[in-house]
Amino acid sequence: MLSWRLILWAVALSAAAVGGWAVCQWRADAKIAALRLEWSQATAAALKAERSRTTTAIIAANKANRALSEAEANLLDAREARDRAQKELIHAFDADPDLDRPGLPERVWRDILQHWADQ
C-alpha cells in the first residue's frame, strides 16, 4: 500500500510543480504586459510621427495650392490685358483712314519718320 511519506512527497512535489508553473505564468504575464506597453508606446509614437508628417504634407500642399491659385489669377489677368490690347489694336486699325499704313496713327508715323531722320 501507499505509505503516508510517499503521499506526502507526491503532494509536496505537486505543490512545487503548481507553484513553479504559477511563478512562470506570472513572469510570462508580466513580460507580455511589458511588451504590450512597449508596443503601444511605439505605436503611439509612430502614429504621432505619421500625423506630424501628414500635417506637414497638408500644409505644403495648401501652400502650393495657394501659389497655383495666384499664378492662375495672374495668368487670367495677363490674358485679359492681352485681349484688351488686341481689341485696342483692332480698333486702331479700323479707325485709321490711311490704308497704306493700317493701324498706325499719323502722329506716330511722323514721330517714326522724325526719329529716322535724326539718326
CSV table of N, CA and C in Angstrom, one decimal:
chain,number,residue,atom,x,y,z
A,1,MET,N,0.8,-1.2,0.0
A,1,MET,CA,0.0,0.0,0.0
A,1,MET,C,0.9,1.2,0.0
A,2,LEU,N,0.2,2.3,-0.2
A,2,LEU,CA,0.9,3.6,-0.3
A,2,LEU,C,1.2,4.1,1.1
A,3,SER,N,2.4,4.5,1.3
A,3,SER,CA,2.8,5.0,2.6
A,3,SER,C,2.4,6.5,2.7
A,4,TRP,N,2.3,6.9,3.9
A,4,TRP,CA,2.0,8.3,4.1
A,4,TRP,C,3.1,9.2,3.6
A,5,ARG,N,4.4,8.7,3.7
A,5,ARG,CA,5.5,9.5,3.2
A,5,ARG,C,5.5,9.7,1.7
A,6,LEU,N,5.1,8.6,1.0
A,6,LEU,CA,5.0,8.7,-0.4
A,6,LEU,C,3.9,9.7,-0.8
A,7,ILE,N,2.8,9.6,-0.1
A,7,ILE,CA,1.7,10.5,-0.4
A,7,ILE,C,2.1,12.0,-0.1
A,8,LEU,N,2.8,12.2,1.0
A,8,LEU,CA,3.3,13.5,1.3
A,8,LEU,C,4.3,14.0,0.3
A,9,TRP,N,5.2,13.2,-0.2
A,9,TRP,CA,6.2,13.6,-1.2
A,9,TRP,C,5.4,13.9,-2.5
A,10,ALA,N,4.4,13.1,-2.9
A,10,ALA,CA,3.7,13.4,-4.1
A,10,ALA,C,2.9,14.7,-4.0
A,11,VAL,N,2.3,15.0,-2.8
A,11,VAL,CA,1.6,16.2,-2.6
A,11,VAL,C,2.6,17.4,-2.7
A,12,ALA,N,3.8,17.3,-2.0
A,12,ALA,CA,4.8,18.3,-2.0
A,12,ALA,C,5.3,18.6,-3.4
A,13,LEU,N,5.6,17.5,-4.1
A,13,LEU,CA,6.1,17.6,-5.5
A,13,LEU,C,5.0,18.3,-6.4
A,14,SER,N,3.8,17.9,-6.2
A,14,SER,CA,2.7,18.5,-7.0
A,14,SER,C,2.5,20.0,-6.6
A,15,ALA,N,2.7,20.3,-5.3
A,15,ALA,CA,2.6,21.7,-4.9
A,15,ALA,C,3.7,22.5,-5.5
A,16,ALA,N,4.9,21.9,-5.5
A,16,ALA,CA,6.1,22.6,-6.1
A,16,ALA,C,5.9,22.8,-7.6
A,17,ALA,N,5.4,21.8,-8.2
A,17,ALA,CA,5.2,21.9,-9.7
A,17,ALA,C,4.1,23.0,-10.0
A,18,VAL,N,3.0,23.0,-9.2
A,18,VAL,CA,2.0,24.0,-9.4
A,18,VAL,C,2.5,25.4,-9.1
A,19,GLY,N,3.3,25.5,-8.0
A,19,GLY,CA,3.9,26.8,-7.6
A,19,GLY,C,4.9,27.3,-8.7
A,20,GLY,N,5.7,26.3,-9.2
A,20,GLY,CA,6.6,26.7,-10.3
A,20,GLY,C,5.9,27.2,-11.5
A,21,TRP,N,4.8,26.4,-11.9
A,21,TRP,CA,4.0,26.8,-13.0
A,21,TRP,C,3.4,28.2,-12.8
A,22,ALA,N,2.9,28.4,-11.6
A,22,ALA,CA,2.3,29.7,-11.3
A,22,ALA,C,3.3,30.9,-11.4
A,23,VAL,N,4.5,30.6,-10.9
A,23,VAL,CA,5.6,31.7,-10.9
A,23,VAL,C,5.9,31.9,-12.4
A,24,CYS,N,6.1,30.9,-13.2
A,24,CYS,CA,6.4,31.0,-14.6
A,24,CYS,C,5.3,31.8,-15.3
A,25,GLN,N,4.1,31.4,-15.0
A,25,GLN,CA,2.9,32.0,-15.7
A,25,GLN,C,2.9,33.5,-15.3
A,26,TRP,N,3.2,33.8,-14.0
A,26,TRP,CA,3.2,35.2,-13.5
A,26,TRP,C,4.2,36.0,-14.2
A,27,ARG,N,5.4,35.4,-14.4
A,27,ARG,CA,6.5,36.1,-15.1
A,27,ARG,C,6.2,36.3,-16.5
A,28,ALA,N,5.6,35.3,-17.1
A,28,ALA,CA,5.3,35.4,-18.6
A,28,ALA,C,4.2,36.5,-18.8
A,29,ASP,N,3.2,36.5,-17.9
A,29,ASP,CA,2.2,37.5,-17.9
A,29,ASP,C,2.8,38.9,-17.8
A,30,ALA,N,3.8,39.1,-16.9
A,30,ALA,CA,4.4,40.3,-16.6
A,30,ALA,C,5.2,40.7,-17.9
A,31,LYS,N,5.9,39.8,-18.5
A,31,LYS,CA,6.7,40.1,-19.7
A,31,LYS,C,5.7,40.5,-20.9
A,32,ILE,N,4.6,39.8,-21.0
A,32,ILE,CA,3.6,40.1,-22.0
A,32,ILE,C,3.0,41.5,-21.8
A,33,ALA,N,2.7,41.8,-20.5
A,33,ALA,CA,2.2,43.1,-20.2
A,33,ALA,C,3.3,44.2,-20.5
A,34,ALA,N,4.5,43.9,-20.2
A,34,ALA,CA,5.6,44.9,-20.5
A,34,ALA,C,5.7,45.1,-22.0
A,35,LEU,N,5.7,44.0,-22.8
A,35,LEU,CA,5.8,44.0,-24.2
A,35,LEU,C,4.6,44.8,-24.8
A,36,ARG,N,3.4,44.5,-24.3
A,36,ARG,CA,2.2,45.3,-24.8
A,36,ARG,C,2.4,46.7,-24.5
A,37,LEU,N,2.9,47.1,-23.4
A,37,LEU,CA,3.1,48.5,-23.1
A,37,LEU,C,4.1,49.1,-24.0
A,38,GLU,N,5.2,48.4,-24.2
A,38,GLU,CA,6.2,48.9,-25.2
A,38,GLU,C,5.7,49.0,-26.6
A,39,TRP,N,4.9,48.0,-27.0
A,39,TRP,CA,4.3,48.1,-28.4
A,39,TRP,C,3.3,49.2,-28.5
A,40,SER,N,2.5,49.4,-27.4
A,40,SER,CA,1.5,50.5,-27.5
A,40,SER,C,2.3,51.9,-27.5
A,41,GLN,N,3.3,52.0,-26.8
A,41,GLN,CA,4.1,53.3,-26.8
A,41,GLN,C,4.8,53.5,-28.2
A,42,ALA,N,5.3,52.4,-28.7
A,42,ALA,CA,5.9,52.5,-30.1
A,42,ALA,C,4.9,52.8,-31.1
A,43,THR,N,3.7,52.2,-31.0
A,43,THR,CA,2.6,52.5,-31.9
A,43,THR,C,2.2,54.0,-31.8
A,44,ALA,N,2.0,54.4,-30.6
A,44,ALA,CA,1.6,55.8,-30.3
A,44,ALA,C,2.7,56.8,-30.9
A,45,ALA,N,3.9,56.5,-30.7
A,45,ALA,CA,5.0,57.3,-31.3
A,45,ALA,C,5.0,57.3,-32.8
A,46,ALA,N,4.8,56.2,-33.4
A,46,ALA,CA,4.7,56.1,-34.8
A,46,ALA,C,3.5,56.8,-35.4
A,47,LEU,N,2.4,56.7,-34.7
A,47,LEU,CA,1.2,57.4,-35.2
A,47,LEU,C,1.4,58.9,-35.0
A,48,LYS,N,2.0,59.4,-34.0
A,48,LYS,CA,2.3,60.8,-33.8
A,48,LYS,C,3.2,61.3,-34.9
A,49,ALA,N,4.3,60.5,-35.2
A,49,ALA,CA,5.2,60.9,-36.2
A,49,ALA,C,4.5,61.0,-37.6
A,50,GLU,N,3.6,60.0,-37.8
A,50,GLU,CA,2.9,60.0,-39.1
A,50,GLU,C,1.9,61.1,-39.2
A,51,ARG,N,1.3,61.4,-38.1
A,51,ARG,CA,0.4,62.6,-38.0
A,51,ARG,C,1.1,63.9,-38.3
A,52,SER,N,2.3,64.0,-37.8
A,52,SER,CA,3.2,65.2,-38.0
A,52,SER,C,3.6,65.2,-39.5
A,53,ARG,N,4.0,64.1,-40.1
A,53,ARG,CA,4.3,64.1,-41.5
A,53,ARG,C,3.1,64.5,-42.3
A,54,THR,N,2.0,63.9,-42.0
A,54,THR,CA,0.8,64.2,-42.8
A,54,THR,C,0.4,65.7,-42.7
A,55,THR,N,0.5,66.2,-41.5
A,55,THR,CA,0.2,67.6,-41.3
A,55,THR,C,1.2,68.5,-42.1
A,56,THR,N,2.4,68.2,-42.1
A,56,THR,CA,3.4,68.9,-42.8
A,56,THR,C,3.1,68.8,-44.3
A,57,ALA,N,2.8,67.6,-44.8
A,57,ALA,CA,2.4,67.5,-46.2
A,57,ALA,C,1.2,68.3,-46.6
A,58,ILE,N,0.2,68.3,-45.7
A,58,ILE,CA,-1.0,69.0,-46.0
A,58,ILE,C,-0.7,70.5,-46.0
A,59,ILE,N,0.1,71.0,-45.1
A,59,ILE,CA,0.5,72.4,-45.1
A,59,ILE,C,1.2,72.8,-46.4
A,60,ALA,N,2.2,71.9,-46.8
A,60,ALA,CA,2.9,72.2,-48.1
A,60,ALA,C,2.0,72.1,-49.3
A,61,ALA,N,1.0,71.2,-49.3
A,61,ALA,CA,0.1,71.1,-50.4
A,61,ALA,C,-0.8,72.4,-50.4
A,62,ASN,N,-1.2,72.9,-49.3
A,62,ASN,CA,-2.0,74.1,-49.2
A,62,ASN,C,-1.3,75.3,-49.7
A,63,LYS,N,0.0,75.4,-49.3
A,63,LYS,CA,0.8,76.5,-49.8
A,63,LYS,C,1.0,76.4,-51.4
A,64,ALA,N,1.2,75.2,-51.9
A,64,ALA,CA,1.4,75.0,-53.3
A,64,ALA,C,0.1,75.4,-54.0
A,65,ASN,N,-1.0,75.0,-53.4
A,65,ASN,CA,-2.4,75.3,-54.0
A,65,ASN,C,-2.6,76.8,-54.0
A,66,ARG,N,-2.2,77.5,-52.9
A,66,ARG,CA,-2.4,78.9,-52.9
A,66,ARG,C,-1.5,79.6,-54.0
A,67,ALA,N,-0.3,79.1,-54.1
A,67,ALA,CA,0.6,79.6,-55.2
A,67,ALA,C,0.1,79.4,-56.6
A,68,LEU,N,-0.5,78.2,-56.8
A,68,LEU,CA,-1.1,77.9,-58.1
A,68,LEU,C,-2.3,78.7,-58.3
A,69,SER,N,-3.1,79.0,-57.3
A,69,SER,CA,-4.3,79.9,-57.5
A,69,SER,C,-3.8,81.3,-57.9
A,70,GLU,N,-2.8,81.8,-57.2
A,70,GLU,CA,-2.3,83.1,-57.5
A,70,GLU,C,-1.7,83.1,-58.9
A,71,ALA,N,-1.0,82.1,-59.3
A,71,ALA,CA,-0.5,82.1,-60.7
A,71,ALA,C,-1.6,82.0,-61.7
A,72,GLU,N,-2.6,81.2,-61.4
A,72,GLU,CA,-3.8,81.2,-62.3
A,72,GLU,C,-4.5,82.5,-62.4
A,73,ALA,N,-4.6,83.2,-61.3
A,73,ALA,CA,-5.2,84.6,-61.3
A,73,ALA,C,-4.4,85.5,-62.1
A,74,ASN,N,-3.0,85.5,-61.9
A,74,ASN,CA,-2.1,86.3,-62.7
A,74,ASN,C,-2.2,86.0,-64.2
A,75,LEU,N,-2.4,84.7,-64.5
A,75,LEU,CA,-2.5,84.3,-65.9
A,75,LEU,C,-3.8,84.9,-66.5
A,76,LEU,N,-4.9,84.8,-65.8
A,76,LEU,CA,-6.1,85.3,-66.2
A,76,LEU,C,-6.0,86.8,-66.4
A,77,ASP,N,-5.4,87.5,-65.5
A,77,ASP,CA,-5.2,89.0,-65.7
A,77,ASP,C,-4.4,89.3,-66.9
A,78,ALA,N,-3.3,88.5,-67.2
A,78,ALA,CA,-2.5,88.7,-68.3
A,78,ALA,C,-3.3,88.4,-69.6
A,79,ARG,N,-4.1,87.4,-69.6
A,79,ARG,CA,-4.9,87.1,-70.8
A,79,ARG,C,-5.9,88.2,-71.1
A,80,GLU,N,-6.5,88.7,-70.0
A,80,GLU,CA,-7.4,89.9,-70.1
A,80,GLU,C,-6.7,91.1,-70.7
A,81,ALA,N,-5.5,91.4,-70.2
A,81,ALA,CA,-4.8,92.5,-70.7
A,81,ALA,C,-4.4,92.3,-72.2
A,82,ARG,N,-4.0,91.1,-72.5
A,82,ARG,CA,-3.7,90.8,-73.9
A,82,ARG,C,-4.9,91.0,-74.8
A,83,ASP,N,-6.1,90.5,-74.3
A,83,ASP,CA,-7.3,90.7,-75.1
A,83,ASP,C,-7.7,92.1,-75.3
A,84,ARG,N,-7.5,92.9,-74.2
A,84,ARG,CA,-7.8,94.4,-74.3
A,84,ARG,C,-6.8,95.0,-75.3
A,85,ALA,N,-5.6,94.7,-75.2
A,85,ALA,CA,-4.6,95.3,-76.2
A,85,ALA,C,-4.9,94.9,-77.6
A,86,GLN,N,-5.3,93.6,-77.8
A,86,GLN,CA,-5.7,93.2,-79.2
A,86,GLN,C,-6.9,94.0,-79.7
A,87,LYS,N,-7.9,94.2,-78.8
A,87,LYS,CA,-9.1,94.9,-79.2
A,87,LYS,C,-8.7,96.4,-79.5
A,88,GLU,N,-7.8,97.0,-78.7
A,88,GLU,CA,-7.4,98.3,-79.0
A,88,GLU,C,-6.7,98.4,-80.3
A,89,LEU,N,-5.8,97.4,-80.6
A,89,LEU,CA,-5.1,97.4,-81.9
A,89,LEU,C,-6.1,97.3,-83.0
A,90,ILE,N,-7.1,96.4,-82.9
A,90,ILE,CA,-8.1,96.2,-83.9
A,90,ILE,C,-8.9,97.5,-84.1
A,91,HIS,N,-9.2,98.2,-83.0
A,91,HIS,CA,-9.9,99.5,-83.1
A,91,HIS,C,-9.0,100.5,-83.8
A,92,ALA,N,-7.7,100.5,-83.5
A,92,ALA,CA,-6.8,101.4,-84.1
A,92,ALA,C,-6.7,101.2,-85.6
A,93,PHE,N,-6.7,99.9,-86.0
A,93,PHE,CA,-6.6,99.6,-87.4
A,93,PHE,C,-7.9,100.0,-88.1
A,94,ASP,N,-9.0,99.8,-87.4
A,94,ASP,CA,-10.3,100.2,-88.0
A,94,ASP,C,-10.5,101.7,-88.1
A,95,ALA,N,-9.9,102.4,-87.2
A,95,ALA,CA,-10.0,103.9,-87.1
A,95,ALA,C,-9.1,104.6,-88.0
A,96,ASP,N,-8.1,104.0,-88.6
A,96,ASP,CA,-7.1,104.6,-89.4
A,96,ASP,C,-7.6,104.9,-90.8
A,97,PRO,N,-7.7,106.1,-91.3
A,97,PRO,CA,-8.2,106.4,-92.6
A,97,PRO,C,-7.1,106.1,-93.7
A,98,ASP,N,-5.9,106.1,-93.3
A,98,ASP,CA,-4.8,105.9,-94.3
A,98,ASP,C,-4.5,104.4,-94.4
A,99,LEU,N,-5.0,103.7,-95.4
A,99,LEU,CA,-5.0,102.3,-95.5
A,99,LEU,C,-3.6,101.7,-95.9
A,100,ASP,N,-2.7,102.6,-96.4
A,100,ASP,CA,-1.4,102.0,-96.8
A,100,ASP,C,-0.5,101.9,-95.5
A,101,ARG,N,-0.9,102.5,-94.4
A,101,ARG,CA,-0.3,102.3,-93.1
A,101,ARG,C,-1.4,101.9,-92.1
A,102,PRO,N,-2.0,100.7,-92.2
A,102,PRO,CA,-3.2,100.5,-91.3
A,102,PRO,C,-2.8,100.4,-89.9
A,103,GLY,N,-3.6,101.0,-89.1
A,103,GLY,CA,-3.5,100.9,-87.6
A,103,GLY,C,-2.4,101.9,-87.1
A,104,LEU,N,-1.7,102.6,-87.9
A,104,LEU,CA,-0.7,103.5,-87.4
A,104,LEU,C,-1.2,104.9,-87.5
A,105,PRO,N,-1.4,105.6,-86.4
A,105,PRO,CA,-1.9,107.0,-86.4
A,105,PRO,C,-0.9,107.9,-87.1
A,106,GLU,N,-1.3,108.9,-87.7
A,106,GLU,CA,-0.5,109.9,-88.4
A,106,GLU,C,0.6,110.5,-87.6
A,107,ARG,N,0.3,110.8,-86.3
A,107,ARG,CA,1.3,111.5,-85.5
A,107,ARG,C,2.4,110.5,-85.1
A,108,VAL,N,2.0,109.2,-84.9
A,108,VAL,CA,3.0,108.2,-84.7
A,108,VAL,C,3.9,108.0,-85.9
A,109,TRP,N,3.3,108.0,-87.1
A,109,TRP,CA,4.1,107.8,-88.3
A,109,TRP,C,5.1,109.0,-88.4
A,110,ARG,N,4.6,110.2,-88.1
A,110,ARG,CA,5.5,111.4,-88.2
A,110,ARG,C,6.7,111.3,-87.2
A,111,ASP,N,6.3,110.8,-86.0
A,111,ASP,CA,7.4,110.6,-84.9
A,111,ASP,C,8.4,109.6,-85.4
A,112,ILE,N,8.0,108.5,-86.1
A,112,ILE,CA,8.9,107.5,-86.6
A,112,ILE,C,9.8,108.1,-87.7
A,113,LEU,N,9.2,108.8,-88.6
A,113,LEU,CA,10.0,109.4,-89.7
A,113,LEU,C,11.0,110.4,-89.1
A,114,GLN,N,10.6,111.2,-88.1
A,114,GLN,CA,11.5,112.2,-87.5
A,114,GLN,C,12.6,111.4,-86.8
A,115,HIS,N,12.3,110.4,-86.1
A,115,HIS,CA,13.3,109.6,-85.4
A,115,HIS,C,14.3,109.0,-86.4
A,116,TRP,N,13.9,108.5,-87.6
A,116,TRP,CA,14.8,108.0,-88.6
A,116,TRP,C,15.6,109.2,-89.2
A,117,ALA,N,15.0,110.3,-89.3
A,117,ALA,CA,15.7,111.5,-89.9
A,117,ALA,C,16.8,111.9,-88.9
A,118,ASP,N,16.6,111.8,-87.7
A,118,ASP,CA,17.6,112.2,-86.7
A,118,ASP,C,18.8,111.3,-86.6
A,119,GLN,N,18.6,110.1,-87.0
A,119,GLN,CA,19.7,109.1,-86.9
A,119,GLN,C,20.8,109.4,-87.8
